[in-house]
mmCIF file of N, CA and C in Angstrom:
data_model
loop_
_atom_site.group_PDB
_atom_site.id
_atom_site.type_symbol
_atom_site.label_atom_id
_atom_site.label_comp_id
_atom_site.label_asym_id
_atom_site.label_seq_id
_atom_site.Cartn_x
_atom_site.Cartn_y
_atom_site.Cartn_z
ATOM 1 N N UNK A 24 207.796 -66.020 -12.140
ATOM 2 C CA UNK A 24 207.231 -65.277 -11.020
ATOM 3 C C UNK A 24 206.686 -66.261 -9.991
ATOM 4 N N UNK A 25 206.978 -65.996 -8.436
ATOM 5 C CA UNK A 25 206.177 -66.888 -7.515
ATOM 6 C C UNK A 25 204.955 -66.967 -6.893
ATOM 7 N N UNK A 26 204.499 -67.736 -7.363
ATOM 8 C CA UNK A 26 203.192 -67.519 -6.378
ATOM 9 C C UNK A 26 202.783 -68.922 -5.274
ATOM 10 N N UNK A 27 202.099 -68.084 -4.686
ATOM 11 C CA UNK A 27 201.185 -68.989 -3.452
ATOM 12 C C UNK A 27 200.127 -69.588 -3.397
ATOM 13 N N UNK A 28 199.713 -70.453 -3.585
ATOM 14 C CA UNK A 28 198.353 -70.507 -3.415
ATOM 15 C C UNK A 28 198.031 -71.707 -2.528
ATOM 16 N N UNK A 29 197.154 -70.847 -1.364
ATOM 17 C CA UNK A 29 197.031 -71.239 0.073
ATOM 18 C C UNK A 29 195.272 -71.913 -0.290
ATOM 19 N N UNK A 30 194.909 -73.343 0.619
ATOM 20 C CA UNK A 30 194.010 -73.916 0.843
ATOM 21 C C UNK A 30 194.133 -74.754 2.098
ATOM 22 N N UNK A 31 192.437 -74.900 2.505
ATOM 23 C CA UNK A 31 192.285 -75.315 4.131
ATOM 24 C C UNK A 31 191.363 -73.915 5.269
ATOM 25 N N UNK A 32 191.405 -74.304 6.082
ATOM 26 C CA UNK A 32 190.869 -73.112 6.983
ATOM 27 C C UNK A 32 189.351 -73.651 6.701
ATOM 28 N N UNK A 33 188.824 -72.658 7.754
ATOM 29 C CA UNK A 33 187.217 -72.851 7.965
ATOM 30 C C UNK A 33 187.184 -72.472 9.068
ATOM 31 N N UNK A 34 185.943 -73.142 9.519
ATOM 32 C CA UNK A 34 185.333 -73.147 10.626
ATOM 33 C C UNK A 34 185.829 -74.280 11.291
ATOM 34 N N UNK A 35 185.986 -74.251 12.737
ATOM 35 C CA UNK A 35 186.308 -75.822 13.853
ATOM 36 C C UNK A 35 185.947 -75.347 14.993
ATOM 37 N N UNK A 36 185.479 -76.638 15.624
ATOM 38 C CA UNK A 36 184.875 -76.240 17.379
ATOM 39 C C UNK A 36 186.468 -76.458 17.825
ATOM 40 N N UNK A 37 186.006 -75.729 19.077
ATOM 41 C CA UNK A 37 187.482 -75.512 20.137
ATOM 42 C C UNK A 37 187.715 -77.380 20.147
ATOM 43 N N UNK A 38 189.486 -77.729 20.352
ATOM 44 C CA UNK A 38 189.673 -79.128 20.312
ATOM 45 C C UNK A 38 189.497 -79.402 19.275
ATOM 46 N N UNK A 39 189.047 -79.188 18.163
ATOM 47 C CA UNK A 39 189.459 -79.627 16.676
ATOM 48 C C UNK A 39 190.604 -79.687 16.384
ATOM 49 N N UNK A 40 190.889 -79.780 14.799
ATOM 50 C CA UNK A 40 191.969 -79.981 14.036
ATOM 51 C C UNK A 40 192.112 -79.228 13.063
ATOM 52 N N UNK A 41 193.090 -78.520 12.682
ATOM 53 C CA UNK A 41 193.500 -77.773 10.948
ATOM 54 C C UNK A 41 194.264 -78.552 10.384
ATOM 55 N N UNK A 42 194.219 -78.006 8.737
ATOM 56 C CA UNK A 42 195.094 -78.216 7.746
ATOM 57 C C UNK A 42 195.012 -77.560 6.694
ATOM 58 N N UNK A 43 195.813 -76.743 6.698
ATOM 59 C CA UNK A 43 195.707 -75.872 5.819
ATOM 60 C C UNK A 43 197.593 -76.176 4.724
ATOM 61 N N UNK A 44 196.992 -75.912 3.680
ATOM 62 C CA UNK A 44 197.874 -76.071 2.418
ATOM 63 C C UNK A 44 198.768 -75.292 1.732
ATOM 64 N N UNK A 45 199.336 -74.726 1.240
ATOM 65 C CA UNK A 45 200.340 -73.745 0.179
ATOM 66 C C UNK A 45 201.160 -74.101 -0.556
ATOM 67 N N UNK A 46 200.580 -73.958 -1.515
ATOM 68 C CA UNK A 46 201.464 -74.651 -3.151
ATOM 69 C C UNK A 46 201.957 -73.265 -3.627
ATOM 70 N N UNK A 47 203.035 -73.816 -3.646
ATOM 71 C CA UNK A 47 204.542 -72.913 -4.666
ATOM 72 C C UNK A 47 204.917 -73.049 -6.048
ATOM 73 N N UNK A 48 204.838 -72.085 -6.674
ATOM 74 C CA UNK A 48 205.388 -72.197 -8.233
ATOM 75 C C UNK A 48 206.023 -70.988 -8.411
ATOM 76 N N UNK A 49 206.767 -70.800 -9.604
ATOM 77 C CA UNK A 49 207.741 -70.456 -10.232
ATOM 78 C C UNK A 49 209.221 -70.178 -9.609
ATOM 79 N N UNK A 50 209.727 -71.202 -8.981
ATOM 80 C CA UNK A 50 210.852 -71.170 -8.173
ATOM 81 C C UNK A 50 211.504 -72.465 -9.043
ATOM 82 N N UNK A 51 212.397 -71.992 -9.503
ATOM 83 C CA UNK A 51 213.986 -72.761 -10.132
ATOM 84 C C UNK A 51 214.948 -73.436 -9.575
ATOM 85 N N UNK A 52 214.918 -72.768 -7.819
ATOM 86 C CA UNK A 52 216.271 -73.521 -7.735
ATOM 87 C C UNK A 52 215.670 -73.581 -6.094
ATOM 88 N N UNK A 53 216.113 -74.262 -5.096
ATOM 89 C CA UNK A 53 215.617 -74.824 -3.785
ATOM 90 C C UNK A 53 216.228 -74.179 -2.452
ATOM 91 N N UNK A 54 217.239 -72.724 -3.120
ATOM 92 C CA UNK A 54 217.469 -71.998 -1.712
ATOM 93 C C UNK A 54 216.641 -71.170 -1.260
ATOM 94 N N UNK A 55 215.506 -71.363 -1.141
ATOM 95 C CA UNK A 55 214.275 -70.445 -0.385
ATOM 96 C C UNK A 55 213.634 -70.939 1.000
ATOM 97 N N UNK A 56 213.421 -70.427 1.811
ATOM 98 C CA UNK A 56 212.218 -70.583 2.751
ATOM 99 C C UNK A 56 210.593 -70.469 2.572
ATOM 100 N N UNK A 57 210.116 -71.257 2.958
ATOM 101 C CA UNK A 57 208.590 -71.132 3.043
ATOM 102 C C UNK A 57 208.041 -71.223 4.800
ATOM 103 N N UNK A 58 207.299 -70.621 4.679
ATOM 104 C CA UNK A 58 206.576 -70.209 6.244
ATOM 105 C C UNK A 58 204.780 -70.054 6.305
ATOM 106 N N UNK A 59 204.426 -70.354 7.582
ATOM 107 C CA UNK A 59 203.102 -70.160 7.606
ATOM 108 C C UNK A 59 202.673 -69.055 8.832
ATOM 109 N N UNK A 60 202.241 -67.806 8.467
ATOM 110 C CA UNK A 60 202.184 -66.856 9.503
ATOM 111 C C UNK A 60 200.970 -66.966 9.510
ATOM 112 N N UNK A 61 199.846 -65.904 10.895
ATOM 113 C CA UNK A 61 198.728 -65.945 11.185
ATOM 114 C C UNK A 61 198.916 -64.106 12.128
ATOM 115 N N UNK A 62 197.954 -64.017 11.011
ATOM 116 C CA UNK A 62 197.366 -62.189 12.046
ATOM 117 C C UNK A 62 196.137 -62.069 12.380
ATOM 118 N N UNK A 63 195.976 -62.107 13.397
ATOM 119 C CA UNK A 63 193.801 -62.024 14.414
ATOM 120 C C UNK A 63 194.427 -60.173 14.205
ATOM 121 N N UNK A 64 193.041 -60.085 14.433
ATOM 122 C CA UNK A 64 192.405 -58.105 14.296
ATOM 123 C C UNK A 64 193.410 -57.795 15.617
ATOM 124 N N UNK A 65 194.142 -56.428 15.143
ATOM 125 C CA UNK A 65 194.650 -56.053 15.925
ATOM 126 C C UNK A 65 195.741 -56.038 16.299
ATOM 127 N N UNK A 66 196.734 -57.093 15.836
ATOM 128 C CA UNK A 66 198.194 -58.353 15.984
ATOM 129 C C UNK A 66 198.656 -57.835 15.303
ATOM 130 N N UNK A 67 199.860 -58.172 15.174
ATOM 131 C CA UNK A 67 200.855 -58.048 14.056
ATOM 132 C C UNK A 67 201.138 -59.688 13.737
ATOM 133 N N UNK A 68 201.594 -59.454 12.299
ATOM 134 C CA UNK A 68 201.450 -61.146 11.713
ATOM 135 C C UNK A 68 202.527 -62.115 12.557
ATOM 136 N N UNK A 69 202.524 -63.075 13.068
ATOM 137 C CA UNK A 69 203.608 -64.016 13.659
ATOM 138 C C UNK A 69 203.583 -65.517 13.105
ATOM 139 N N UNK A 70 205.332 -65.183 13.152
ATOM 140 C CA UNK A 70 205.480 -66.624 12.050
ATOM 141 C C UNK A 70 205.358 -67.784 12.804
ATOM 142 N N UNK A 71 204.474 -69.143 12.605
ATOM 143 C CA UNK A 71 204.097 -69.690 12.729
ATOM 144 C C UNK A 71 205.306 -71.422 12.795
ATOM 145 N N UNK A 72 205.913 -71.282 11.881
ATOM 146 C CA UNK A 72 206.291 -72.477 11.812
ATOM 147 C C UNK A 72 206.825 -72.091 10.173
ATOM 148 N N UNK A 73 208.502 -72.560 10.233
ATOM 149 C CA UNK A 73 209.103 -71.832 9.185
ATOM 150 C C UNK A 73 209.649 -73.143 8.134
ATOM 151 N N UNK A 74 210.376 -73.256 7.041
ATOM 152 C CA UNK A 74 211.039 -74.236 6.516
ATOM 153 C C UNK A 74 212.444 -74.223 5.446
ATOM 154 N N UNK A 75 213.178 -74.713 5.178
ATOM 155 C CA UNK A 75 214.548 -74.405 4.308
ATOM 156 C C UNK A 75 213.815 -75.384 3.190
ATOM 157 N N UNK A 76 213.928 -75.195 2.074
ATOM 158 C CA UNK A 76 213.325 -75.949 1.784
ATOM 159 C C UNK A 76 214.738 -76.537 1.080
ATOM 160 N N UNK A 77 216.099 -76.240 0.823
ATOM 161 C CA UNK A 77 216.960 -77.151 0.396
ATOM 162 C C UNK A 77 217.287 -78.411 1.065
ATOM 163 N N UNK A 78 217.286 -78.118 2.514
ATOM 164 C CA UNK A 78 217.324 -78.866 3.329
ATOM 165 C C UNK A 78 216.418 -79.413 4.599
ATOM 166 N N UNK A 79 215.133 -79.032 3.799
ATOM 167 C CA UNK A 79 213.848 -79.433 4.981
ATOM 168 C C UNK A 79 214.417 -79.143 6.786
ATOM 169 N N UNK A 80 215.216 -77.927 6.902
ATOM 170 C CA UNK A 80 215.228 -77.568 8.172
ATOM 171 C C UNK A 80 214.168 -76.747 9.020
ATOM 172 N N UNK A 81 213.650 -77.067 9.534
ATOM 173 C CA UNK A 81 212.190 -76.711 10.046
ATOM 174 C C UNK A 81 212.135 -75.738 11.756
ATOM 175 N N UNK A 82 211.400 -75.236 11.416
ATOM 176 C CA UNK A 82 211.539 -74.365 13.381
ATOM 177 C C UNK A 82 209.982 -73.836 13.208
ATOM 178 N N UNK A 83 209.592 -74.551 14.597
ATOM 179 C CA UNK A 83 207.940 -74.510 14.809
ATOM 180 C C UNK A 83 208.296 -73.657 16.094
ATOM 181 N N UNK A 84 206.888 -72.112 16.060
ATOM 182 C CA UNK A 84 207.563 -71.528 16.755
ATOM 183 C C UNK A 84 206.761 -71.764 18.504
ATOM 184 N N UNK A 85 207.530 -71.325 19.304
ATOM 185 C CA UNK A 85 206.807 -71.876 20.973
ATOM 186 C C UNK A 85 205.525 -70.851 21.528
ATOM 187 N N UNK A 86 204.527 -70.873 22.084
ATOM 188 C CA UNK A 86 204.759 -72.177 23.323
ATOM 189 C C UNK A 86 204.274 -73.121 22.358
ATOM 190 N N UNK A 87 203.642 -73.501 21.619
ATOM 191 C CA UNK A 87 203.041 -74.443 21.252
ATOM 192 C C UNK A 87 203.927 -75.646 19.880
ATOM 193 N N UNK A 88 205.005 -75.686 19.978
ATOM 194 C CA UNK A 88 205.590 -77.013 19.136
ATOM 195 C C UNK A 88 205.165 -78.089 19.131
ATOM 196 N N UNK A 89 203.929 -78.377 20.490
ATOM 197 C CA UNK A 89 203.148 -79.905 20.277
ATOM 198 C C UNK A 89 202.162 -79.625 19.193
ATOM 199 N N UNK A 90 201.428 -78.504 19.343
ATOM 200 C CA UNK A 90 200.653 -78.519 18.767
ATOM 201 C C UNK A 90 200.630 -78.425 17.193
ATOM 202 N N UNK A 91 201.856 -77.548 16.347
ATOM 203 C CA UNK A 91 201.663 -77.351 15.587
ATOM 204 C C UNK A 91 202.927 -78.357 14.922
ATOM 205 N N UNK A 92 202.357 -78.720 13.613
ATOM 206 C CA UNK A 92 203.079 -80.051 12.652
ATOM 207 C C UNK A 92 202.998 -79.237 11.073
ATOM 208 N N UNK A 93 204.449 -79.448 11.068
ATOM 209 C CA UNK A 93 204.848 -78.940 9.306
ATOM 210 C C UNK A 93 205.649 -79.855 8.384
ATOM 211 N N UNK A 94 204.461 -80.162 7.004
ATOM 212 C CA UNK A 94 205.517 -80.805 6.511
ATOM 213 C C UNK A 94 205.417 -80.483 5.255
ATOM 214 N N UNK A 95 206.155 -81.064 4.119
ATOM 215 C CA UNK A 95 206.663 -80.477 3.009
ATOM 216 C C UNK A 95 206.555 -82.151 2.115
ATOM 217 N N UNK A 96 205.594 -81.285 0.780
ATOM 218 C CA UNK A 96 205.373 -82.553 -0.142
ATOM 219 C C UNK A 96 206.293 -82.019 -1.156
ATOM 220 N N UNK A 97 207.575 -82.503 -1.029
ATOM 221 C CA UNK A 97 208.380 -81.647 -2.370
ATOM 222 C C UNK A 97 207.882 -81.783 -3.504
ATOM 223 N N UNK A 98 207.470 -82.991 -3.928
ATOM 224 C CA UNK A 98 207.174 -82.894 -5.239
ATOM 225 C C UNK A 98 206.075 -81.825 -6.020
ATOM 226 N N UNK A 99 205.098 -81.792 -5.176
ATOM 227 C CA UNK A 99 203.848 -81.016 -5.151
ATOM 228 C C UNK A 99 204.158 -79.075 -4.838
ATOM 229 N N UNK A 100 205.607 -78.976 -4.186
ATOM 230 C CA UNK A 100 205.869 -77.884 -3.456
ATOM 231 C C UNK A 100 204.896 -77.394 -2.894
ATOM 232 N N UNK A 101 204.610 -78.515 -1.673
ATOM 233 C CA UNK A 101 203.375 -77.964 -0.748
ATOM 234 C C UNK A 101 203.683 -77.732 0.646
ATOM 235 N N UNK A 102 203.462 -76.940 1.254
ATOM 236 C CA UNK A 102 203.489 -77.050 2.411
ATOM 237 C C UNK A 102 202.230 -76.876 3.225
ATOM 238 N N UNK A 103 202.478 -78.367 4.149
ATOM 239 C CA UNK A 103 201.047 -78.096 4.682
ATOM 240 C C UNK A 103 201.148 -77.554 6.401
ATOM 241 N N UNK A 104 200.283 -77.701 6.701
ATOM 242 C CA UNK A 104 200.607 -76.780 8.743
ATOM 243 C C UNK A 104 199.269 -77.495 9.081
ATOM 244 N N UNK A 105 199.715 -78.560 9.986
ATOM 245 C CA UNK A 105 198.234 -78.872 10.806
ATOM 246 C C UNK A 105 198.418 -78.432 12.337
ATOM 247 N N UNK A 106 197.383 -78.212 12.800
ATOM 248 C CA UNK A 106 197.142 -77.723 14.042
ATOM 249 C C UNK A 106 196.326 -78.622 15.106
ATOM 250 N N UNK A 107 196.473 -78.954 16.095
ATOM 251 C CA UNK A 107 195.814 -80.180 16.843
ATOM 252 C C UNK A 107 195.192 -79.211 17.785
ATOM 253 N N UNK A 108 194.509 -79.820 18.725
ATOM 254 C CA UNK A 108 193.576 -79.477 19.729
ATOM 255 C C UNK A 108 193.317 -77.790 19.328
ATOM 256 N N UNK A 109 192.541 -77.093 18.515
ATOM 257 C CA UNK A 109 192.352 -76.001 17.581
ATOM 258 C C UNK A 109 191.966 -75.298 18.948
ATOM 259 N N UNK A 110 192.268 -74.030 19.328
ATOM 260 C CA UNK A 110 191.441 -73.236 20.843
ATOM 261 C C UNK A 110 191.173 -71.973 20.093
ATOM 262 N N UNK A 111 190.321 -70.794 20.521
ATOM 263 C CA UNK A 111 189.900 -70.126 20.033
ATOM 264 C C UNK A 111 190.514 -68.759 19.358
ATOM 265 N N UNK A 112 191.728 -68.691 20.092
ATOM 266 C CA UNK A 112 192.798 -67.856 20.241
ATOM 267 C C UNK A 112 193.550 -68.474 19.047
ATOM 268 N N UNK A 113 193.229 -68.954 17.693
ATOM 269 C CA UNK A 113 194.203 -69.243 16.616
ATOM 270 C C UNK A 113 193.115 -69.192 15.866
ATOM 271 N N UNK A 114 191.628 -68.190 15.916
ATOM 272 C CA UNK A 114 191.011 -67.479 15.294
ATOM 273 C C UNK A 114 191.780 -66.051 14.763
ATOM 274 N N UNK A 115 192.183 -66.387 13.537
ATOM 275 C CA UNK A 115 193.126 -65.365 12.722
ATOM 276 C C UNK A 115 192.736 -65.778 10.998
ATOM 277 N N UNK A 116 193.726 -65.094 10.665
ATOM 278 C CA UNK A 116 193.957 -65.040 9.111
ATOM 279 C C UNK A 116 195.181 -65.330 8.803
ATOM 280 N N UNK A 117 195.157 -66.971 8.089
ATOM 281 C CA UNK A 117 196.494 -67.709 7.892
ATOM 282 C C UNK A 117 197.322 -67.063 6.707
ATOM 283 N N UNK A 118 197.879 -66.937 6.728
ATOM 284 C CA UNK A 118 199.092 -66.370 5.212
ATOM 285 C C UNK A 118 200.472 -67.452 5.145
ATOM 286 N N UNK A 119 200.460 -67.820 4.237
ATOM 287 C CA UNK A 119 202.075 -68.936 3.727
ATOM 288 C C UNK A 119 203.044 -67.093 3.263
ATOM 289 N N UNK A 120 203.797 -67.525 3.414
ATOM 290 C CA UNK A 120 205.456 -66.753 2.651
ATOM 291 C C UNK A 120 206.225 -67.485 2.219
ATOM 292 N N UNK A 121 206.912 -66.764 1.286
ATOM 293 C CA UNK A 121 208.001 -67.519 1.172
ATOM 294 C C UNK A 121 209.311 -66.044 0.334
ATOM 295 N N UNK A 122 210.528 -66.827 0.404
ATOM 296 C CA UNK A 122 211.371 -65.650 0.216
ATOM 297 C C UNK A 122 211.819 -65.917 -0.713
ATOM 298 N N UNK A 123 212.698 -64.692 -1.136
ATOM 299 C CA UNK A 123 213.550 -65.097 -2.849
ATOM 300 C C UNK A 123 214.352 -66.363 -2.231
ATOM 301 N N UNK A 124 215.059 -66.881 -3.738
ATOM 302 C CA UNK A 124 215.754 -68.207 -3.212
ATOM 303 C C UNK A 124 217.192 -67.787 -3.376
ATOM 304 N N UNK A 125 217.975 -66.891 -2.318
ATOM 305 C CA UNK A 125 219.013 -66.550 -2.267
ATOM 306 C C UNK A 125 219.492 -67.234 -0.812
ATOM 307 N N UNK A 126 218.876 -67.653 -0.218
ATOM 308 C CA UNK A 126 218.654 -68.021 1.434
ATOM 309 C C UNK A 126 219.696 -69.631 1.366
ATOM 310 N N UNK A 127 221.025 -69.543 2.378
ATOM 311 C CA UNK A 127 221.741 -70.282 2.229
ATOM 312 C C UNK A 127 222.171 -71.055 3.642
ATOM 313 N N UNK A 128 221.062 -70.277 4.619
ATOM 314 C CA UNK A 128 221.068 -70.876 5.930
ATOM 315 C C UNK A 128 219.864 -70.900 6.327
ATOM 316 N N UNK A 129 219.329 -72.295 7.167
ATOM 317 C CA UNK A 129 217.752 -72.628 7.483
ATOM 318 C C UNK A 129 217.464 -71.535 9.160
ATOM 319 N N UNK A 130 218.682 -71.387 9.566
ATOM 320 C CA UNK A 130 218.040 -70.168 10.658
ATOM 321 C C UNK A 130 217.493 -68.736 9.751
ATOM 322 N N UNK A 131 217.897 -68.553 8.743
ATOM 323 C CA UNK A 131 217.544 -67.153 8.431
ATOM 324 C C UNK A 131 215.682 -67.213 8.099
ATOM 325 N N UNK A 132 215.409 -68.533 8.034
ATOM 326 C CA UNK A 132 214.132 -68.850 7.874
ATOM 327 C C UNK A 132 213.360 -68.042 8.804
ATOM 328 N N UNK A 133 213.423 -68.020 10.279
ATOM 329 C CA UNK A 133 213.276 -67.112 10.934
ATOM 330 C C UNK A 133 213.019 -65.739 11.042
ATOM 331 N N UNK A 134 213.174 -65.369 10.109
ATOM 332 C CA UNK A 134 213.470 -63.698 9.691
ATOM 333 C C UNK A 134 212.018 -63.100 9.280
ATOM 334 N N UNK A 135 211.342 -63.027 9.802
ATOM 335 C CA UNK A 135 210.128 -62.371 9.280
ATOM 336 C C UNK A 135 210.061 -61.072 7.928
ATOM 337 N N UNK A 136 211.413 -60.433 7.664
ATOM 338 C CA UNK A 136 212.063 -59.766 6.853
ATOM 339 C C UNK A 136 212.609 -60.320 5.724
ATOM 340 N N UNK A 137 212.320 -61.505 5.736
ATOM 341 C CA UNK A 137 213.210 -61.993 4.262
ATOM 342 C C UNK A 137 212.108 -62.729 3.872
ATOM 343 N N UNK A 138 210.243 -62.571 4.014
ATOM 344 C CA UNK A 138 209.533 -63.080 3.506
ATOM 345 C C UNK A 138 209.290 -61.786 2.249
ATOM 346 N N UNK A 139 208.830 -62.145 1.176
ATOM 347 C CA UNK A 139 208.399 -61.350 0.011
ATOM 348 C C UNK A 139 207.484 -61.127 -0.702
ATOM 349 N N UNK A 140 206.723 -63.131 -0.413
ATOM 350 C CA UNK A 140 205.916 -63.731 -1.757
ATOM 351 C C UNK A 140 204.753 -64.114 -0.817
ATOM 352 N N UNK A 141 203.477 -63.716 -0.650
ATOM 353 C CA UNK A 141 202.515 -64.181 0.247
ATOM 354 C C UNK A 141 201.439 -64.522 -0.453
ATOM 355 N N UNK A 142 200.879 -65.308 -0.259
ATOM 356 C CA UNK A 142 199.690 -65.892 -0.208
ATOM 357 C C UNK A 142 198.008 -65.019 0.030
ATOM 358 N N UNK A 143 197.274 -65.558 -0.263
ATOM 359 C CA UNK A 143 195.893 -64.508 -0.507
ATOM 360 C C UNK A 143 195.929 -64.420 0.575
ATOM 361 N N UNK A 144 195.624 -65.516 1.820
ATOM 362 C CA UNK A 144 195.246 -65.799 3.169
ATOM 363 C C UNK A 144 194.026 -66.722 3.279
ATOM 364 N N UNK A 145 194.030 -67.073 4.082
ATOM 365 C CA UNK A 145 192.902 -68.224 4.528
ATOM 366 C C UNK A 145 192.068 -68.127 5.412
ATOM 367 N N UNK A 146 191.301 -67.621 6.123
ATOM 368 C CA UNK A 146 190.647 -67.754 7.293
ATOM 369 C C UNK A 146 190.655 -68.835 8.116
ATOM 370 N N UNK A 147 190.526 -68.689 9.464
ATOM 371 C CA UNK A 147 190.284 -69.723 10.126
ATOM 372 C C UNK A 147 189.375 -69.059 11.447
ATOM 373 N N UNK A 148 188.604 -69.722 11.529
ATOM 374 C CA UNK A 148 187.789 -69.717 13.140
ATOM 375 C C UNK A 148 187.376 -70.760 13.957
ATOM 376 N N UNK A 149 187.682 -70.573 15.161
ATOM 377 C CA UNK A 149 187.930 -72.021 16.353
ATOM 378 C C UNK A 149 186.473 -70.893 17.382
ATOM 379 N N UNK A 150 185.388 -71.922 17.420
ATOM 380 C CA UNK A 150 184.437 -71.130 18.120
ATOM 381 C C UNK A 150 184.552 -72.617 19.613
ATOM 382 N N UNK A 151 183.915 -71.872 20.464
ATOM 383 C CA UNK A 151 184.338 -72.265 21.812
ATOM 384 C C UNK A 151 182.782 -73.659 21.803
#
């Protein structure tokens, strides 16, 4: 069975930094995606910055691709998501996904529909 388990988040003044974590287990074989979404009150969840993990193909989503950095400790099956210059408006509730491992192309990563396996969530707040 898969699970998530997401660490990181807090509190940061506006212009800070995140890093938040998500460790993966019970996955056998490496055709899955992992992703880091975020829902503030009110939103609907948006994926954040996605990953293949057979082939570490990655898509960070816009306007902000400077800001946000994803990378992948395979061994650990971690994925971490840091966030640079933190603004107040990425005051939300972080969630990792990830999908069954049937996934045989890194665009389908994209798919907000082929996530399954989520994470508790994390908080985060960027005060001004």
């Amino acid at each position: 069975q898969v699970h998530l388990v997401e660490s990181g988040g807090g509190s940061v003044q506006s212009g800070g930094s995140l890093r938040l974590s998500c460790q993966a287990s019970g996955y056998n074989r490496i055709t899955y995606c992992m992703a880091w979404f975020r829902q503030a009150p009110g939103k609907e969840r948006e994926r954040l910055a996605s990953i293949y993990i057979a082939n570490n193909f990655t898509r960070i989503t816009d306007p902000d691709p400077g800001r946000f950095r994803l990378s992948l400790q395979s061994a650990e099956k971690t994925l971490v998501l840091e966030i640079d210059s933190a603004r107040p408006e990425d005051t939300a509730q972080y969630y990792c996904g990830s999908t069954e491992p049937n996934i045989y192309a890194g665009g389908v990563c994209t798919q907000r529909a082929r996530y399954t396996y989520w994470g508790q969530g994390t908080r985060v707040t960027v005060s001004s």
